[in-house]
Amino acid sequence: MHGYEGSRDELLARLRRIEGQVRGLQRMIDEDRYCIDVLTQISSATRALQGVAVNMLDDHVRHCVRDAIEQGPTAADERIDEALDVIHRLIRN
Amino acid sequence: MHGYEGSRDELLARLRRIEGQVRGLQRMIDEDRYCIDVLTQISSATRALQGVAVNMLDDHVRHCVRDAIEQGPTAADERIDEALDVIHRLIRN
Amino acid sequence: MHGYEGSRDELLARLRRIEGQVRGLQRMIDEDRYCIDVLTQISSATRALQGVAVNMLDDHVRHCVRDAIEQGPTAADERIDEALDVIHRLIRN
Amino acid sequence: MHGYEGSRDELLARLRRIEGQVRGLQRMIDEDRYCIDVLTQISSATRALQGVAVNMLDDHVRHCVRDAIEQGPTAADERIDEALDVIHRLIRN
């Protein structure tokens, strides 16, 4: 059981929409669309992906990290380290 | 003719790869993979999309914006405004 | 007692260095230095500030959030909410 | 003469305010303020610095890069390269 159990359907729907945006980007380039329009669409897909990351991270901290801390120090250390590691990557992205 | 004319094939190949990553993300969620692994993959797809944006922006400035400036002030003003606008969005993303 | 107790001196030293960088930026503008050099320095000061934020966040999660979770659900909920809130702001920055 | 000539006073005022924020951060740590409050203030100073960068970049592109392109290909190439270089750094920051 993972943190995203409760939001699985919504996550999948959002990722399908992002997949559609990335396919749309290929079509725009095939159709020779203006750079600025393509860039606007890339920026929107990027933001949508970051939105999925932020929601997933929230679920993870609220469930998985919290459970691990309640289970005791050993499980906690590992979970906290890997959560902070992924948070660093998202901040630097 | 757009700024990305010369890198069209490479852009399409990168976008197809990103589309595959986004489909892979849906599979990971279907298979109940661990949140941190999904987040790592989202972070990598986001970075790949930003890479495409950066390359496309470079082509746009080197070709479209430059051509507009060489054609005279009216075309230039408009092109510079819209380029800065998209650059702001990429910085804030 | 806060999460940053153990790294207080290092945090202060880094913030003094950043303060020096921001004063240096004003001097550069007074001396009419080239935009690109000023921008490079701004980018470096921004990155230094983000570095301080990342370290402080780590200390906060490893100590304050963890302690709150170990103390029980009520304290935990509040701490987790406010930590995620600040993480969102750092990701969007 | 640089791109920021016309906004020098405003830039200096904003940098003085940011310098004050960074000094305020040191005071907060000296006074043992709560991590989340310090992090909120760091996030605000970071955003203010990025705002200065964005304005300075705009002035630079509208004046320096544009002038260089109007002066001919050799000056243009160099200016465009260095502007894109700094834009990449701001996007990745």
Tab-separated table of C-alpha atoms in Angstrom:
chain	number	residue	atom	x	y	z
A	1	MET	CA	0.000	0.000	0.000
A	2	HIS	CA	1.434	3.320	-1.038
A	3	GLY	CA	0.777	6.915	-0.154
A	4	TYR	CA	-0.952	7.521	-3.493
A	5	GLU	CA	-3.486	4.697	-3.025
A	6	GLY	CA	-6.328	7.161	-2.470
A	7	SER	CA	-5.503	9.388	-5.444
A	8	ARG	CA	-4.498	6.707	-7.974
A	9	ASP	CA	-7.352	7.433	-10.432
A	10	GLU	CA	-6.794	11.162	-10.359
A	11	LEU	CA	-3.021	10.722	-10.849
A	12	LEU	CA	-3.586	8.408	-13.826
A	13	ALA	CA	-6.058	10.874	-15.381
A	14	ARG	CA	-3.554	13.719	-15.018
A	15	LEU	CA	-0.717	11.673	-16.490
A	16	ARG	CA	-2.893	10.663	-19.460
A	17	ARG	CA	-3.608	14.352	-20.039
A	18	ILE	CA	0.137	15.147	-19.884
A	19	GLU	CA	0.846	12.277	-22.301
A	20	GLY	CA	-1.678	13.905	-24.648
A	21	GLN	CA	0.092	17.252	-24.271
A	22	VAL	CA	3.451	15.687	-25.175
A	23	ARG	CA	1.884	14.006	-28.235
A	24	GLY	CA	0.339	17.385	-29.096
A	25	LEU	CA	3.826	18.929	-28.957
A	26	GLN	CA	5.076	16.467	-31.576
A	27	ARG	CA	2.100	17.334	-33.795
A	28	MET	CA	2.829	21.057	-33.396
A	29	ILE	CA	6.412	20.532	-34.574
A	30	ASP	CA	5.233	18.330	-37.472
A	31	GLU	CA	2.810	21.086	-38.492
A	32	ASP	CA	5.575	23.681	-38.290
A	33	ARG	CA	3.869	25.741	-35.584
A	34	TYR	CA	5.461	28.947	-34.283
A	35	CYS	CA	8.229	28.413	-31.673
A	36	ILE	CA	6.567	30.595	-29.034
A	37	ASP	CA	3.345	28.545	-29.214
A	38	VAL	CA	5.334	25.322	-28.839
A	39	LEU	CA	7.294	26.800	-25.900
A	40	THR	CA	4.070	27.912	-24.193
A	41	GLN	CA	2.753	24.354	-24.482
A	42	ILE	CA	6.038	22.869	-23.151
A	43	SER	CA	5.895	25.241	-20.183
A	44	SER	CA	2.321	24.142	-19.465
A	45	ALA	CA	3.183	20.416	-19.655
A	46	THR	CA	6.193	20.992	-17.366
A	47	ARG	CA	4.019	22.734	-14.820
A	48	ALA	CA	1.440	19.916	-14.993
A	49	LEU	CA	4.182	17.336	-14.317
A	50	GLN	CA	5.440	19.376	-11.349
A	51	GLY	CA	1.867	19.486	-10.062
A	52	VAL	CA	1.682	15.684	-10.149
A	53	ALA	CA	5.047	15.511	-8.326
A	54	VAL	CA	3.875	17.903	-5.611
A	55	ASN	CA	0.673	15.908	-4.976
A	56	MET	CA	2.499	12.613	-4.929
A	57	LEU	CA	5.117	14.004	-2.539
A	58	ASP	CA	2.354	15.234	-0.220
A	59	ASP	CA	0.719	11.808	-0.129
A	60	HIS	CA	4.110	10.194	0.468
A	61	VAL	CA	5.018	12.439	3.416
A	62	ARG	CA	1.533	12.272	4.977
A	63	HIS	CA	1.400	8.485	4.785
A	64	CYS	CA	4.664	6.638	4.138
A	65	VAL	CA	7.104	8.944	5.975
A	66	ARG	CA	4.730	9.428	8.864
A	67	ASP	CA	4.082	5.673	9.221
A	68	ALA	CA	7.812	4.984	9.183
A	69	ILE	CA	8.466	7.558	11.939
A	70	GLU	CA	5.703	6.029	14.049
A	71	GLN	CA	7.281	2.593	13.569
A	72	GLY	CA	10.573	3.642	15.121
A	73	PRO	CA	13.979	5.220	14.466
A	74	THR	CA	15.505	2.759	11.978
A	75	ALA	CA	12.702	2.812	9.419
A	76	ALA	CA	12.352	6.565	9.986
A	77	ASP	CA	15.963	7.490	9.187
A	78	GLU	CA	15.878	5.758	5.846
A	79	ARG	CA	12.485	7.186	4.795
A	80	ILE	CA	13.426	10.733	5.840
A	81	ASP	CA	16.722	10.553	3.939
A	82	GLU	CA	15.122	9.401	0.708
A	83	ALA	CA	12.237	11.901	1.013
A	84	LEU	CA	14.648	14.820	1.492
A	85	ASP	CA	16.702	13.544	-1.419
A	86	VAL	CA	13.693	13.660	-3.765
A	87	ILE	CA	12.632	17.068	-2.361
A	88	HIS	CA	16.102	18.451	-3.206
A	89	ARG	CA	15.733	17.179	-6.753
A	90	LEU	CA	12.294	18.789	-7.115
A	91	ILE	CA	13.583	22.127	-5.735
A	92	ARG	CA	16.555	22.131	-8.129
A	93	ASN	CA	14.478	21.014	-11.141
B	1	MET	CA	10.390	28.592	-41.590
B	2	HIS	CA	10.990	28.434	-37.889
B	3	GLY	CA	14.000	28.537	-35.624
B	4	TYR	CA	13.766	24.807	-34.933
B	5	GLU	CA	13.874	23.799	-38.618
B	6	GLY	CA	17.428	22.429	-38.284
B	7	SER	CA	16.740	20.421	-35.115
B	8	ARG	CA	13.250	19.117	-35.916
B	9	ASP	CA	14.231	15.426	-35.992
B	10	GLU	CA	16.138	15.630	-32.743
B	11	LEU	CA	13.280	17.500	-31.035
B	12	LEU	CA	10.745	14.908	-32.204
B	13	ALA	CA	12.963	12.061	-30.984
B	14	ARG	CA	13.303	13.700	-27.552
B	15	LEU	CA	9.555	14.321	-27.286
B	16	ARG	CA	8.811	10.696	-28.230
B	17	ARG	CA	11.169	9.619	-25.453
B	18	ILE	CA	9.391	11.924	-22.976
B	19	GLU	CA	6.003	10.563	-24.127
B	20	GLY	CA	7.371	7.087	-23.344
B	21	GLN	CA	8.477	8.279	-19.885
B	22	VAL	CA	4.976	9.642	-19.167
B	23	ARG	CA	3.410	6.348	-20.306
B	24	GLY	CA	5.954	4.557	-18.098
B	25	LEU	CA	4.770	6.668	-15.157
B	26	GLN	CA	1.196	5.449	-15.642
B	27	ARG	CA	2.453	1.854	-15.729
B	28	MET	CA	4.413	2.413	-12.498
B	29	ILE	CA	1.269	3.619	-10.749
B	30	ASP	CA	-0.763	0.709	-12.159
B	31	GLU	CA	1.862	-1.683	-10.833
B	32	ASP	CA	1.790	-0.005	-7.426
B	33	ARG	CA	5.445	1.027	-7.495
B	34	TYR	CA	7.019	2.851	-4.572
B	35	CYS	CA	6.294	6.631	-4.452
B	36	ILE	CA	9.967	7.616	-4.389
B	37	ASP	CA	10.658	5.651	-7.592
B	38	VAL	CA	7.694	7.319	-9.299
B	39	LEU	CA	8.841	10.753	-8.079
B	40	THR	CA	12.368	10.132	-9.364
B	41	GLN	CA	10.929	9.303	-12.778
B	42	ILE	CA	8.668	12.410	-12.752
B	43	SER	CA	11.670	14.572	-11.879
B	44	SER	CA	13.610	13.068	-14.788
B	45	ALA	CA	10.746	13.638	-17.279
B	46	THR	CA	10.374	17.240	-16.049
B	47	ARG	CA	14.068	17.856	-16.559
B	48	ALA	CA	13.889	16.349	-20.062
B	49	LEU	CA	10.985	18.674	-20.975
B	50	GLN	CA	12.918	21.682	-19.672
B	51	GLY	CA	15.860	20.573	-21.800
B	52	VAL	CA	13.652	20.610	-24.906
B	53	ALA	CA	12.380	24.087	-23.942
B	54	VAL	CA	15.915	25.425	-23.495
B	55	ASN	CA	17.031	24.133	-26.909
B	56	MET	CA	13.928	25.436	-28.641
B	57	LEU	CA	14.355	28.834	-26.988
B	58	ASP	CA	17.969	28.979	-28.142
B	59	ASP	CA	16.985	28.261	-31.745
B	60	HIS	CA	14.205	30.837	-31.502
B	61	VAL	CA	16.470	33.623	-30.215
B	62	ARG	CA	19.325	32.794	-32.601
B	63	HIS	CA	17.048	32.765	-35.646
B	64	CYS	CA	13.569	34.290	-35.250
B	65	VAL	CA	14.362	37.093	-32.769
B	66	ARG	CA	17.597	37.954	-34.528
B	67	ASP	CA	15.933	38.066	-37.976
B	68	ALA	CA	13.169	40.299	-36.607
B	69	ILE	CA	15.700	42.746	-35.121
B	70	GLU	CA	17.572	42.890	-38.435
B	71	GLN	CA	14.275	43.635	-40.241
B	72	GLY	CA	13.652	46.790	-38.214
B	73	PRO	CA	12.132	48.176	-35.015
B	74	THR	CA	8.459	47.240	-35.388
B	75	ALA	CA	8.935	43.529	-35.969
B	76	ALA	CA	11.700	43.565	-33.328
B	77	ASP	CA	9.623	45.025	-30.492
B	78	GLU	CA	6.932	42.399	-30.818
B	79	ARG	CA	9.367	39.463	-31.070
B	80	ILE	CA	11.441	40.665	-28.095
B	81	ASP	CA	8.328	41.118	-25.944
B	82	GLU	CA	7.002	37.647	-26.634
B	83	ALA	CA	10.437	36.024	-26.190
B	84	LEU	CA	10.922	37.705	-22.796
B	85	ASP	CA	7.429	36.670	-21.847
B	86	VAL	CA	8.170	32.998	-22.506
B	87	ILE	CA	11.584	33.297	-20.788
B	88	HIS	CA	9.836	34.615	-17.644
B	89	ARG	CA	7.495	31.639	-17.690
B	90	LEU	CA	10.421	29.203	-18.031
B	91	ILE	CA	12.295	30.900	-15.158
B	92	ARG	CA	9.246	30.753	-12.873
B	93	ASN	CA	8.349	27.175	-13.823
C	1	MET	CA	15.187	24.550	20.637
C	2	HIS	CA	14.947	24.440	16.875
C	3	GLY	CA	16.081	22.090	14.170
C	4	TYR	CA	18.920	24.431	13.176
C	5	GLU	CA	20.447	24.550	16.676
C	6	GLY	CA	23.438	22.431	15.605
C	7	SER	CA	24.174	24.392	12.417
C	8	ARG	CA	23.492	27.921	13.694
C	9	ASP	CA	27.084	29.183	13.239
C	10	GLU	CA	27.389	27.787	9.756
C	11	LEU	CA	23.999	29.250	8.732
C	12	LEU	CA	24.999	32.679	10.069
C	13	ALA	CA	28.327	32.540	8.233
C	14	ARG	CA	26.570	31.676	4.969
C	15	LEU	CA	24.001	34.441	5.406
C	16	ARG	CA	26.763	36.985	6.110
C	17	ARG	CA	28.449	35.886	2.888
C	18	ILE	CA	25.157	36.304	0.978
C	19	GLU	CA	24.668	39.748	2.557
C	20	GLY	CA	28.148	40.619	1.239
C	21	GLN	CA	27.149	39.370	-2.228
C	22	VAL	CA	24.020	41.563	-2.220
C	23	ARG	CA	26.098	44.588	-1.142
C	24	GLY	CA	28.564	43.683	-3.902
C	25	LEU	CA	25.682	43.744	-6.393
C	26	GLN	CA	24.866	47.347	-5.419
C	27	ARG	CA	28.531	48.291	-5.882
C	28	MET	CA	28.565	46.654	-9.325
C	29	ILE	CA	25.572	48.732	-10.400
C	30	ASP	CA	27.121	51.909	-8.944
C	31	GLU	CA	30.296	51.183	-10.902
C	32	ASP	CA	28.277	50.615	-14.074
C	33	ARG	CA	29.399	47.027	-14.521
C	34	TYR	CA	28.238	44.960	-17.496
C	35	CYS	CA	24.706	43.489	-17.139
C	36	ILE	CA	25.850	39.912	-17.747
C	37	ASP	CA	28.385	40.128	-14.893
C	38	VAL	CA	25.710	41.498	-12.555
C	39	LEU	CA	23.268	38.764	-13.638
C	40	THR	CA	25.897	36.066	-13.034
C	41	GLN	CA	26.395	37.402	-9.520
C	42	ILE	CA	22.613	37.554	-8.875
C	43	SER	CA	22.283	33.952	-10.029
C	44	SER	CA	25.067	32.913	-7.654
C	45	ALA	CA	23.490	34.743	-4.676
C	46	THR	CA	20.103	33.165	-5.482
C	47	ARG	CA	21.649	29.715	-5.556
C	48	ALA	CA	23.408	30.384	-2.228
C	49	LEU	CA	20.091	31.420	-0.623
C	50	GLN	CA	18.418	28.265	-1.956
C	51	GLY	CA	21.278	26.248	-0.465
C	52	VAL	CA	20.596	27.772	2.961
C	53	ALA	CA	16.884	26.992	2.556
C	54	VAL	CA	17.579	23.365	1.626
C	55	ASN	CA	19.842	22.843	4.672
C	56	MET	CA	17.403	24.515	7.021
C	57	LEU	CA	14.534	22.431	5.628
C	58	ASP	CA	16.561	19.256	6.168
C	59	ASP	CA	17.255	20.139	9.799
C	60	HIS	CA	13.579	21.020	10.271
C	61	VAL	CA	12.279	17.712	8.877
C	62	ARG	CA	14.902	15.582	10.661
C	63	HIS	CA	14.220	17.202	14.031
C	64	CYS	CA	11.034	19.265	14.382
C	65	VAL	CA	8.715	17.287	12.078
C	66	ARG	CA	10.042	13.972	13.335
C	67	ASP	CA	9.663	14.975	17.003
C	68	ALA	CA	6.105	16.120	16.350
C	69	ILE	CA	5.173	12.827	14.687
C	70	GLU	CA	6.649	10.894	17.621
C	71	GLN	CA	4.569	13.029	20.022
C	72	GLY	CA	1.294	11.980	18.443
C	73	PRO	CA	-1.230	12.739	15.698
C	74	THR	CA	-2.374	16.261	16.627
C	75	ALA	CA	1.054	17.884	16.733
C	76	ALA	CA	2.040	15.833	13.685
C	77	ASP	CA	-0.780	16.995	11.401
C	78	GLU	CA	0.017	20.650	11.937
C	79	ARG	CA	3.786	20.244	11.484
C	80	ILE	CA	3.388	18.137	8.322
C	81	ASP	CA	0.963	20.658	6.801
C	82	GLU	CA	3.238	23.630	7.367
C	83	ALA	CA	6.344	21.732	6.203
C	84	LEU	CA	4.651	20.706	2.941
C	85	ASP	CA	3.461	24.269	2.499
C	86	VAL	CA	7.015	25.625	2.691
C	87	ILE	CA	8.297	22.800	0.441
C	88	HIS	CA	5.720	23.803	-2.211
C	89	ARG	CA	6.938	27.388	-2.032
C	90	LEU	CA	10.583	26.285	-2.447
C	91	ILE	CA	9.695	24.049	-5.417
C	92	ARG	CA	7.776	26.855	-7.157
C	93	ASN	CA	10.435	29.495	-6.388
D	1	MET	CA	26.108	52.757	-21.040
D	2	HIS	CA	24.262	49.645	-19.968
D	3	GLY	CA	20.784	48.294	-20.391
D	4	TYR	CA	19.914	49.067	-16.762
D	5	GLU	CA	20.827	52.783	-17.021
D	6	GLY	CA	17.163	53.833	-16.880
D	7	SER	CA	16.248	51.615	-13.907
D	8	ARG	CA	19.441	52.051	-11.840
D	9	ASP	CA	17.732	53.768	-8.874
D	10	GLU	CA	14.945	51.246	-8.696
D	11	LEU	CA	17.408	48.331	-8.905
D	12	LEU	CA	19.526	49.799	-6.100
D	13	ALA	CA	16.443	50.334	-3.923
D	14	ARG	CA	15.350	46.725	-4.457
D	15	LEU	CA	18.832	45.384	-3.687
D	16	ARG	CA	19.004	47.465	-0.494
D	17	ARG	CA	15.679	45.945	0.547
D	18	ILE	CA	17.001	42.433	-0.174
D	19	GLU	CA	20.175	43.231	1.824
D	20	GLY	CA	17.862	44.196	4.697
D	21	GLN	CA	15.974	40.903	4.327
D	22	VAL	CA	19.241	38.928	4.509
D	23	ARG	CA	20.305	40.868	7.608
D	24	GLY	CA	16.841	40.191	9.033
D	25	LEU	CA	17.401	36.479	8.445
D	26	GLN	CA	20.556	36.562	10.584
D	27	ARG	CA	18.625	38.332	13.340
D	28	MET	CA	15.867	35.699	13.172
D	29	ILE	CA	18.432	32.921	13.679
D	30	ASP	CA	20.111	34.851	16.514
D	31	GLU	CA	16.709	35.221	18.175
D	32	ASP	CA	16.010	31.515	17.750
D	33	ARG	CA	12.933	32.015	15.591
D	34	TYR	CA	10.923	29.047	14.332
D	35	CYS	CA	12.409	27.299	11.248
D	36	ILE	CA	9.258	27.700	9.145
D	37	ASP	CA	9.250	31.481	9.672
D	38	VAL	CA	12.918	31.676	8.661
D	39	LEU	CA	12.240	29.496	5.591
D	40	THR	CA	9.303	31.687	4.567
D	41	GLN	CA	11.573	34.734	4.730
D	42	ILE	CA	14.347	32.975	2.742
D	43	SER	CA	11.798	32.041	0.079
D	44	SER	CA	10.664	35.670	-0.123
D	45	ALA	CA	14.242	37.020	-0.424
D	46	THR	CA	14.991	34.423	-3.135
D	47	ARG	CA	11.931	35.470	-5.087
D	48	ALA	CA	12.917	39.155	-4.749
D	49	LEU	CA	16.413	38.397	-6.115
D	50	GLN	CA	14.893	36.489	-9.042
D	51	GLY	CA	12.656	39.491	-9.694
D	52	VAL	CA	15.728	41.762	-9.939
D	53	ALA	CA	17.354	39.245	-12.304
D	54	VAL	CA	14.281	39.122	-14.539
D	55	ASN	CA	14.108	42.934	-14.805
D	56	MET	CA	17.806	43.255	-15.481
D	57	LEU	CA	17.640	40.545	-18.129
D	58	ASP	CA	14.742	42.348	-19.817
D	59	ASP	CA	16.677	45.622	-19.953
D	60	HIS	CA	19.728	43.760	-21.250
D	61	VAL	CA	17.862	42.030	-24.091
D	62	ARG	CA	15.848	45.133	-25.039
D	63	HIS	CA	18.951	47.348	-25.200
D	64	CYS	CA	22.339	45.604	-25.274
D	65	VAL	CA	21.431	42.478	-27.277
D	66	ARG	CA	19.246	44.442	-29.651
D	67	ASP	CA	21.940	47.096	-30.254
D	68	ALA	CA	24.519	44.390	-30.907
D	69	ILE	CA	22.289	42.674	-33.478
D	70	GLU	CA	21.703	45.988	-35.233
D	71	GLN	CA	25.481	46.564	-35.349
D	72	GLY	CA	26.089	43.393	-37.332
D	73	PRO	CA	26.738	39.659	-37.118
D	74	THR	CA	30.016	39.535	-35.179
D	75	ALA	CA	28.919	41.584	-32.184
D	76	ALA	CA	25.521	39.845	-32.324
D	77	ASP	CA	26.818	36.269	-32.084
D	78	GLU	CA	28.785	36.966	-28.947
D	79	ARG	CA	25.985	38.887	-27.199
D	80	ILE	CA	23.368	36.244	-28.067
D	81	ASP	CA	25.609	33.440	-26.786
D	82	GLU	CA	26.266	35.103	-23.457
D	83	ALA	CA	22.610	36.135	-23.007
D	84	LEU	CA	21.399	32.562	-23.629
D	85	ASP	CA	24.055	31.319	-21.252
D	86	VAL	CA	22.754	33.508	-18.423
D	87	ILE	CA	19.124	32.635	-19.302
D	88	HIS	CA	19.977	28.926	-18.947
D	89	ARG	CA	21.459	29.597	-15.524
D	90	LEU	CA	18.325	31.513	-14.419
D	91	ILE	CA	16.038	28.717	-15.709
D	92	ARG	CA	18.039	26.035	-13.850
D	93	ASN	CA	18.354	28.097	-10.645
